[in-house]
Amino acid sequence: MSSRRIFARPARFAAIAPYVWMVLFFLVPFAFVLKISLSQTAIAQPPYAPVFDLTAGWDALRGAFAALSADNFKLLVSDDIYVFAYMRSLTVAVTATALLLLIGYPIAYGMARLPKRWQAVAMVLVIVPFWTSFLIRIYAWINILQHDGLLNQILLALHLVSQPVVWLSTDTAMYIGIVYSYLPFMILPLYATLAKMEPALEEAAADLGAPPWQVFWLVIFPLSLPGVGAGVLLCFIPIVGEFVIPDLLAGSNALMIGQTLWLEFFTNKDWPVASAAAIVLLMVLLVPLLLYERLQKRQLEHGR
Amino acid sequence: MRKVSRLSRFNIASLALGLAFLYLPILILVIYSFNASRLVTVWGGWSLRWYHEFFNDRAMIEAAWMSLRVAVASATIATLLGTLAAVALSRGERFRGRTLFSGMLYAPLVMPEVITGLSLLLLFVALNAERGFWTVTIAHTTLTMCFVAVVVQSRLGSLDRSLEEAAMDLGCDPVRAFLSVTLPLIAPAIVAGWMLAFTLSLDDLVIASFTTGPGSATLPIRIYSEVRLGVKPEINAICTLVIALIAVVIVMASLASKLSSSQGESAAPL
């Protein structure tokens, strides 16, 4: 098709501005993170050494390169605090993603079975909370979970407990917060695959004598796996690096890696260690990130 | 033939519980923002006292103003760049560095915010840039243009390309064909993209904390430092105002997409 090809050339020119922007503000910054992760902490402004100074000449630059070291990474591997933080981040992310799948799947399934007209309404209803501020949603839960908050008042009124339960600063509160914040990210991809499924498939399976649980487990669930994959990645990756939710809802005795990084950076002013922690976090997430990109590309570029 | 009932009791129950779970906490927050009592949990009757308190809190107002300016500026730049990126990806066929380009566009969507924030700050420090309005705006643009690109690209992908080809067969040059045929058709997605970028920017705490400088806190930064000290009724009022603002934005977005897509194809709201 010739007109298609004619269209492609100016379309390629459209890439220039966003391309330059992303290289400058997404790719190049990573080079700085890498470089500073190999530097030493210094009491200076900026608080790390060596500082590359291109005007100082070639020898000074070579000296600066020689001063780079992997000490910060050694610290990250040898100090229990960081190892625990990474392990905790992964544990929390796996647990929370499993919870999200368990809670999100029935909701998405229910949406997909609604009459067409109602499906659009349900989708908007699921998306709207995603638009309201993250911080506000966490704050809403602090309101409910605090010592004399609504949840404890209800439990006391129903005589289910005799004393207020401590909810805040516990892992329970953190999981509630994470599930609440990420639920739309799980529901939407699941719903997208479930809604495309032919109802005839279920009917055929039922006609052939499969009980409902078999229809679900042998027909519906396997067919929804692409949606499950998208939802799981969409939740898992950001949860590993989550900062706000564990900071506001969980206790402070076990930190996630996002919190450790934040602490090193803002409280301890140890930029090199914070940078090294970011690099390691990125390494941990590399495989899921690549998987997610493949998925995203396939969806957008081949109209799946 | 045995008919599978489309909507079982289990389906209805999970939908109802799910929606209640999503909406009740926000609803409770809004209701308590009108509480006259200083104790957040004791109902003391309806009152606008905490809204009054907010409008007299200069630091909060300044932070809110800063957030609004950043959100408008970054959403506008992000919409421009994101739309260009979407056009290049869906119409540009193959070009050099395409894989890197799409990789850079999709990664920030899920990249932990602490990494994005930290890396941008280190860049700004290395460039010796004064941190404040512009650094936060650049950071938010980088994040939100990716969301705009995805929204616009999915719209471009579902568009009938024979329309563009017809325009060119009738003698339009590609740029003209794009401006007079494609652009009006993807306008709802562009509007939706802007709104999404605006709310994401208004919402962001982590990236803004890294990239802002002393004396130019955004609203989420101020709210966060107050929330760390405990629940305050004034925060309920501010949160309710933000929710109201976002609700207006959503209604406008859906109106815009209804108005310009009367053919029944509506833009994906996400």
XYZ file of C-alpha atoms in Angstrom:
574
model
C 0.000 0.000 0.000
C 1.786 3.090 -1.197
C -0.135 5.719 0.727
C 0.688 3.882 3.921
C 4.351 4.163 3.205
C 4.065 7.850 2.353
C 2.384 8.365 5.719
C 5.133 6.535 7.559
C 7.866 9.087 6.848
C 6.409 12.173 8.529
C 5.116 9.891 11.282
C 8.703 8.877 11.958
C 9.649 12.541 12.297
C 7.067 12.784 15.057
C 9.300 10.528 17.124
C 12.131 13.054 17.334
C 10.863 15.315 20.123
C 9.580 12.563 22.468
C 12.660 10.471 21.683
C 15.065 13.230 22.693
C 12.993 13.930 25.808
C 13.002 10.313 26.967
C 16.717 9.857 26.323
C 17.449 13.043 28.249
C 15.111 12.519 31.187
C 14.755 8.758 31.388
C 17.859 7.082 29.993
C 20.598 9.558 30.908
C 19.471 9.800 34.565
C 20.129 6.070 34.916
C 23.719 6.668 33.896
C 23.949 9.111 36.799
C 22.442 6.612 39.213
C 24.961 4.009 38.074
C 27.852 6.419 38.385
C 26.911 7.693 41.832
C 26.281 4.167 43.068
C 29.990 3.594 42.420
C 31.068 6.762 44.251
C 31.925 7.399 47.895
C 29.819 9.330 50.345
C 31.272 12.734 51.117
C 30.300 15.589 53.362
C 30.000 18.054 50.556
C 27.520 19.489 48.118
C 26.632 17.296 46.241
C 27.263 14.673 48.935
C 29.359 12.207 46.963
C 32.845 11.901 45.532
C 34.421 11.745 43.025
C 32.657 14.407 40.995
C 33.412 14.326 37.297
C 34.520 17.706 36.124
C 34.987 17.812 32.393
C 36.806 21.128 32.571
C 39.522 19.745 34.851
C 41.284 17.961 32.070
C 41.945 14.378 31.088
C 44.168 13.328 33.992
C 41.704 14.501 36.611
C 38.974 12.600 34.811
C 41.047 9.432 34.775
C 41.699 9.881 38.484
C 37.984 10.202 39.075
C 37.354 6.971 37.182
C 39.976 5.188 39.248
C 38.257 6.344 42.439
C 35.029 4.548 41.536
C 34.425 1.449 43.588
C 31.896 -1.263 44.174
C 31.958 -0.736 47.961
C 28.308 0.319 48.127
C 27.215 -2.892 46.450
C 29.377 -4.909 48.833
C 27.647 -3.107 51.691
C 24.231 -3.941 50.246
C 25.047 -7.644 50.033
C 26.793 -7.933 53.368
C 24.537 -5.797 55.559
C 21.502 -7.706 56.800
C 19.319 -4.603 56.754
C 19.384 -4.427 52.973
C 19.126 -8.160 52.371
C 16.104 -8.292 54.672
C 14.579 -5.279 52.969
C 14.818 -6.926 49.542
C 13.443 -10.195 50.867
C 10.591 -8.400 52.587
C 9.764 -6.415 49.447
C 9.548 -9.596 47.408
C 7.496 -11.424 50.065
C 5.074 -8.532 50.403
C 4.755 -8.187 46.623
C 4.112 -11.915 46.089
C 1.566 -12.104 48.916
C -0.212 -8.915 47.891
C -0.327 -9.929 44.218
C -1.815 -13.304 45.162
C -4.436 -11.561 47.314
C -5.188 -9.145 44.480
C -5.693 -12.013 42.044
C -7.981 -13.843 44.475
C -10.068 -10.730 45.131
C -9.891 -9.200 41.658
C -10.757 -12.280 39.625
C -14.320 -12.778 40.924
C -15.016 -9.076 40.444
C -13.688 -9.079 36.859
C -15.598 -12.282 36.151
C -18.795 -10.753 37.484
C -18.236 -7.683 35.305
C -17.703 -9.781 32.184
C -21.008 -11.567 32.772
C -23.055 -8.405 33.136
C -25.286 -7.373 30.233
C -23.248 -5.337 27.709
C -24.843 -2.044 28.697
C -23.929 -2.528 32.355
C -20.380 -3.611 31.572
C -19.452 -0.089 30.496
C -20.899 1.331 33.717
C -19.049 -1.218 35.841
C -15.804 -0.437 34.048
C -16.131 3.290 34.752
C -16.936 2.471 38.395
C -13.729 0.459 38.697
C -11.596 3.083 36.963
C -12.826 6.142 38.895
C -11.055 5.228 42.182
C -7.851 4.849 40.164
C -8.166 8.512 39.240
C -8.517 9.680 42.827
C -5.289 10.314 44.618
C -3.245 7.430 45.926
C -2.358 9.309 49.077
C -5.986 10.196 49.732
C -7.029 6.570 49.447
C -4.395 5.521 51.986
C -5.431 8.373 54.248
C -9.037 7.194 54.024
C -7.932 3.859 55.448
C -5.985 5.496 58.270
C -9.264 7.157 59.227
C -11.016 3.801 59.356
C -8.250 1.728 60.947
C -7.056 4.053 63.700
C -7.474 3.185 67.368
C -10.891 4.812 67.777
C -11.714 4.551 64.092
C -14.847 3.273 62.440
C -13.750 -0.354 62.174
C -13.038 -0.666 65.890
C -16.272 1.151 66.737
C -18.273 -1.293 64.636
C -16.467 -4.324 66.052
C -17.040 -3.062 69.599
C -20.690 -2.285 68.943
C -21.230 -5.784 67.583
C -19.431 -7.215 70.635
C -17.042 -9.059 68.348
C -14.118 -7.725 70.336
C -14.007 -6.449 73.900
C -11.154 -4.009 73.361
C -10.118 -1.890 70.375
C -7.859 -3.872 68.057
C -4.567 -2.322 66.942
C -4.804 -2.153 63.147
C -2.463 0.659 62.204
C 1.249 -0.094 61.944
C 0.574 -3.749 61.208
C 1.074 -5.860 58.119
C -2.688 -6.394 57.936
C -3.215 -2.671 57.466
C -0.476 -2.583 54.834
C -2.031 -5.440 52.852
C -5.448 -3.783 53.031
C -3.868 -0.580 51.705
C -2.016 -2.318 48.882
C -4.997 -4.404 47.783
C -7.225 -1.343 47.912
C -4.830 0.803 45.864
C -3.912 -1.745 43.214
C -7.272 -3.498 42.739
C -8.190 -1.588 39.538
C -4.817 -2.572 37.995
C -5.713 -6.226 38.547
C -9.375 -6.053 37.556
C -9.038 -4.199 34.245
C -6.693 -6.564 32.341
C -8.600 -9.568 33.716
C -11.893 -8.088 32.635
C -10.475 -7.264 29.181
C -9.669 -10.917 28.452
C -12.772 -12.334 30.151
C -15.113 -10.012 28.259
C -13.719 -11.172 24.903
C -14.475 -14.804 25.668
C -17.296 -16.483 23.718
C -20.190 -17.452 26.030
C -20.679 -20.429 23.683
C -17.492 -21.974 25.100
C -18.990 -22.173 28.563
C -22.277 -23.475 27.212
C -20.520 -26.146 25.184
C -18.559 -27.317 28.216
C -21.743 -27.385 30.303
C -23.617 -29.265 27.567
C -20.913 -31.885 27.567
C -21.585 -32.417 31.240
C -18.905 -30.413 32.999
C -19.933 -29.149 36.449
C -19.475 -25.387 36.960
C -16.119 -25.676 38.740
C -14.759 -27.741 35.846
C -16.098 -25.255 33.315
C -14.216 -22.593 35.202
C -11.003 -24.454 35.891
C -10.613 -26.238 32.553
C -12.084 -23.675 30.153
C -12.362 -20.153 31.504
C -9.253 -19.857 33.651
C -6.761 -21.186 31.069
C -8.207 -18.858 28.440
C -7.863 -15.870 30.767
C -4.156 -16.446 31.414
C -2.967 -13.489 29.265
C -5.104 -11.202 31.439
C -3.814 -12.870 34.593
C -0.231 -12.293 33.409
C -0.856 -8.621 32.636
C -2.624 -8.006 35.940
C 0.035 -9.801 37.970
C 2.908 -7.860 36.375
C 1.038 -4.558 36.550
C 0.676 -5.037 40.316
C 3.823 -6.949 41.258
C 6.437 -4.583 39.789
C 5.338 -1.337 41.447
C 4.508 -3.066 44.746
C 8.114 -4.299 45.094
C 9.279 -0.662 45.072
C 6.287 0.685 47.008
C 7.058 3.408 49.515
C 3.957 5.326 50.606
C 1.725 2.440 51.679
C 4.197 0.570 53.938
C 5.421 3.899 55.297
C 1.978 5.054 56.392
C 0.263 1.778 57.246
C 2.878 -0.816 58.253
C 5.017 -0.835 61.369
C 8.539 0.522 61.250
C 10.345 -2.611 62.452
C 10.604 -4.231 59.018
C 11.230 -1.927 56.080
C 10.678 -2.541 52.394
C 13.404 -1.604 49.948
C 11.584 1.515 48.745
C 11.534 2.773 52.345
C 15.203 1.910 52.882
C 16.152 3.791 49.739
C 14.091 6.787 50.855
C 15.676 6.693 54.331
C 19.228 6.478 52.988
C 18.517 9.336 50.669
C 16.514 11.813 52.737
C 17.493 10.991 56.325
C 21.034 9.627 56.109
C 21.916 11.705 53.037
C 23.845 8.721 51.747
C 23.280 9.189 48.039
C 25.746 6.554 46.816
C 24.132 3.790 48.886
C 20.647 4.924 47.847
C 21.754 4.790 44.201
C 23.243 1.340 44.640
C 19.979 0.211 46.260
C 18.072 1.564 43.242
C 20.353 -0.311 40.826
C 19.857 -3.577 42.714
C 16.091 -2.988 42.818
C 16.144 -2.478 39.065
C 18.096 -5.717 38.610
C 15.556 -7.609 40.707
C 12.756 -6.196 38.562
C 14.484 -6.617 35.206
C 12.860 -9.925 34.251
C 9.291 -8.916 35.181
C 9.870 -5.528 33.515
C 10.963 -7.139 30.242
C 8.026 -9.561 30.363
C 5.662 -6.669 30.933
C 7.090 -4.688 28.001
C 6.685 -7.634 25.639
C 3.084 -7.980 26.740
C 2.353 -4.288 26.423
C 3.885 -4.105 22.962
C 1.977 -7.125 21.725
C -1.254 -5.657 22.985
C -0.791 -2.225 21.450
C 0.972 -3.031 18.227
C -0.778 -6.161 17.096
C -4.207 -5.131 18.317
C -4.585 -8.075 20.642
C -29.329 -27.425 25.220
C -28.544 -26.531 28.780
C -28.306 -22.828 29.228
C -25.611 -21.477 31.511
C -27.182 -18.668 33.478
C -25.115 -15.614 32.660
C -25.148 -13.964 36.034
C -24.957 -16.183 39.072
C -25.570 -15.155 42.646
C -21.851 -15.454 43.240
C -21.174 -12.971 40.425
C -23.583 -10.424 41.862
C -22.219 -10.813 45.392
C -18.585 -10.378 44.312
C -19.466 -7.326 42.228
C -21.399 -5.700 45.059
C -18.733 -6.419 47.657
C -15.964 -5.286 45.314
C -17.599 -1.969 44.558
C -18.433 -1.413 48.228
C -14.792 -2.081 49.108
C -13.654 0.443 46.489
C -16.079 3.211 47.416
C -16.913 3.029 51.133
C -13.572 4.338 52.464
C -13.711 7.383 50.194
C -17.343 7.985 51.099
C -16.531 7.831 54.817
C -13.677 10.290 54.321
C -15.951 12.753 52.529
C -18.662 12.485 55.197
C -16.214 13.039 58.041
C -14.819 16.139 56.349
C -18.122 17.810 57.244
C -17.883 16.745 60.867
C -18.065 19.616 63.365
C -16.175 17.735 66.052
C -12.435 18.053 66.435
C -12.248 14.361 67.278
C -12.222 12.693 63.921
C -14.274 9.749 65.089
C -17.000 11.475 67.102
C -19.840 12.820 65.029
C -20.550 16.390 66.128
C -23.025 17.438 63.446
C -22.538 18.912 59.969
C -20.127 21.792 59.577
C -17.872 23.524 57.078
C -15.372 24.382 59.801
C -12.481 22.361 58.343
C -12.899 23.876 54.908
C -12.674 27.266 56.550
C -9.525 26.116 58.319
C -7.993 24.996 55.033
C -8.670 28.291 53.271
C -6.885 30.093 56.105
C -3.873 27.786 55.965
C -1.450 29.739 53.820
C 1.145 26.983 53.469
C -1.512 24.536 52.271
C -2.987 27.007 49.796
C 0.458 27.730 48.389
C 1.156 24.027 48.024
C -2.193 23.517 46.297
C -1.451 26.366 43.888
C 1.988 24.916 43.131
C 0.424 21.485 42.469
C -2.183 22.936 40.128
C 0.417 24.864 38.118
C 2.676 21.825 37.818
C -0.279 19.609 36.835
C -1.476 21.957 34.076
C 2.016 22.570 32.685
C 3.217 18.988 32.789
C -0.065 17.572 31.431
C 0.077 19.960 28.487
C 3.681 19.163 27.544
C 3.077 15.462 28.164
C 0.022 15.432 25.900
C 1.992 17.034 23.074
C 4.961 14.682 23.382
C 2.870 11.604 24.152
C 0.646 12.135 21.106
C 3.696 12.547 18.854
C 5.172 9.360 20.300
C 1.924 7.461 19.738
C 1.735 8.627 16.116
C 5.348 7.591 15.495
C 4.803 4.161 17.021
C 1.525 3.299 15.339
C 2.082 4.948 11.942
C 5.863 5.153 11.589
C 6.277 1.468 10.615
C 9.942 0.534 11.172
C 12.558 3.104 12.135
C 15.961 2.973 13.722
C 15.919 2.780 17.504
C 12.232 1.897 17.579
C 12.701 -0.876 20.118
C 14.567 1.418 22.488
C 11.932 4.090 21.946
C 8.962 1.898 22.796
C 10.923 0.395 25.683
C 11.554 3.837 27.171
C 7.876 4.682 26.766
C 6.439 1.584 28.435
C 8.943 1.213 31.278
C 7.934 4.272 33.364
C 4.342 2.971 33.503
C 5.349 0.347 36.053
C 8.796 1.532 37.153
C 8.839 2.018 40.948
C 8.513 5.724 41.590
C 11.474 5.803 43.961
C 13.780 4.872 41.069
C 12.353 7.420 38.636
C 12.477 10.133 41.284
C 15.997 9.370 42.443
C 17.431 9.169 38.911
C 15.891 12.488 37.878
C 17.115 14.217 41.004
C 20.663 13.027 40.396
C 20.432 14.421 36.872
C 19.177 17.791 38.104
C 21.920 17.968 40.726
C 24.571 17.110 38.142
C 23.204 19.821 35.851
C 23.171 22.189 38.796
C 19.564 23.058 38.029
C 17.646 25.044 40.602
C 15.011 22.698 41.995
C 11.417 23.850 42.119
C 8.536 24.322 39.717
C 10.392 23.396 36.531
C 12.195 20.331 37.822
C 8.939 18.859 39.163
C 7.192 19.738 35.903
C 9.882 17.997 33.835
C 9.747 14.939 36.101
C 5.970 14.700 35.877
C 6.039 15.211 32.111
C 8.456 12.300 31.762
C 6.142 10.034 33.739
C 2.779 11.098 32.337
C 3.681 11.353 28.630
C 3.986 7.555 28.683
C 0.399 7.223 29.883
C -0.761 9.674 27.208
C 1.144 7.706 24.557
C -0.558 4.454 25.571
C -4.045 5.981 25.590
C -3.590 7.684 22.204
C -1.846 4.685 20.668
C -4.665 2.324 21.552
C -7.092 4.725 19.892
C -4.903 5.015 16.781
C -4.678 1.237 16.625
C -8.453 0.830 16.522
C -8.870 3.499 13.846
C -9.774 2.548 10.296
C -6.649 3.417 8.319
C -8.471 3.457 5.026
C -9.778 6.899 6.029
C -6.266 8.351 6.028
C -5.443 6.512 2.823
C -8.589 7.824 1.147
C -7.627 11.389 2.091
C -4.177 10.893 0.576
C -5.581 9.241 -2.529
C -7.736 12.337 -2.927
C -4.607 14.481 -2.945
C -3.902 15.398 0.664
C -0.268 15.321 1.688
C 0.363 13.148 4.764
C 0.559 16.042 7.194
C -2.693 17.501 5.928
C -4.358 14.071 5.995
C -3.261 13.670 9.589
C -4.441 17.117 10.659
C -7.825 17.014 8.948
C -8.735 13.326 9.224
C -6.771 11.526 11.933
C -6.487 14.283 14.516
C -10.233 14.925 14.882
C -10.790 11.175 15.238
C -8.235 10.746 18.013
C -9.167 14.004 19.768
C -11.197 12.235 22.493
C -8.206 10.069 23.354
C -5.957 13.131 23.461
C -8.374 14.872 25.829
C -8.586 11.747 27.984
C -4.781 11.576 27.953
C -4.484 15.160 29.174
C -6.940 14.527 31.997
C -5.105 11.380 33.037
C -1.765 13.212 32.996
C -3.288 16.056 35.021
C -4.636 13.793 37.756
C -1.474 11.677 37.885
C 0.600 14.805 38.395
C -1.779 16.153 41.028
C -1.534 12.797 42.791
C 2.193 12.175 42.807
C 4.094 12.287 46.075
C 7.275 10.283 45.585
C 8.680 11.782 42.382
C 7.779 15.303 43.504
C 9.510 14.757 46.865
C 12.744 13.882 45.082
C 12.675 16.596 42.451
C 11.358 19.633 44.291
C 13.466 22.090 46.210
C 13.098 23.789 49.570
C 10.133 26.127 49.790
C 8.210 24.693 46.857
C 6.277 21.764 48.306
C 3.381 20.352 46.318
C 0.033 19.522 47.906
C 0.725 15.765 48.304
C 4.041 16.579 50.011
C 2.263 18.847 52.513
C -0.547 16.349 53.061
C 1.975 13.569 53.564
C 3.911 15.442 56.227
C 0.634 16.230 58.054
C -0.667 12.666 57.767
C 2.535 11.278 59.264
C 1.673 13.234 62.405
C -1.791 11.722 62.587
C -5.327 12.209 61.349
C -6.499 15.811 61.174
C -10.005 16.860 60.143
C -8.534 19.586 57.937
C -6.871 16.899 55.814
C -10.287 15.279 55.279
C -11.538 18.596 53.922
C -8.554 19.022 51.570
C -8.913 15.447 50.344
C -12.604 16.018 49.660
C -11.775 19.128 47.632
C -9.200 17.198 45.590
C -11.708 14.396 44.996
C -14.282 16.973 43.867
C -11.767 18.528 41.461
C -10.891 15.139 39.994
C -14.583 14.261 39.692
C -15.125 17.431 37.644
C -12.163 16.471 35.444
C -13.543 12.969 34.868
C -17.000 14.265 33.988
C -15.424 16.725 31.545
C -13.320 13.966 30.012
C -16.286 11.687 29.463
C -18.351 14.570 28.057
C -15.535 15.436 25.660
C -15.242 11.893 24.434
C -19.041 11.602 24.054
C -19.277 14.830 22.092
C -16.576 14.028 19.584
C -17.242 10.359 19.068
C -20.885 10.266 18.123
C -20.263 7.201 15.953
C -20.433 5.102 19.075
C -16.739 4.381 19.372
C -15.742 5.910 22.645
C -12.194 6.458 23.752
C -10.818 4.128 26.351
C -10.973 6.054 29.631
C -7.675 4.555 30.693
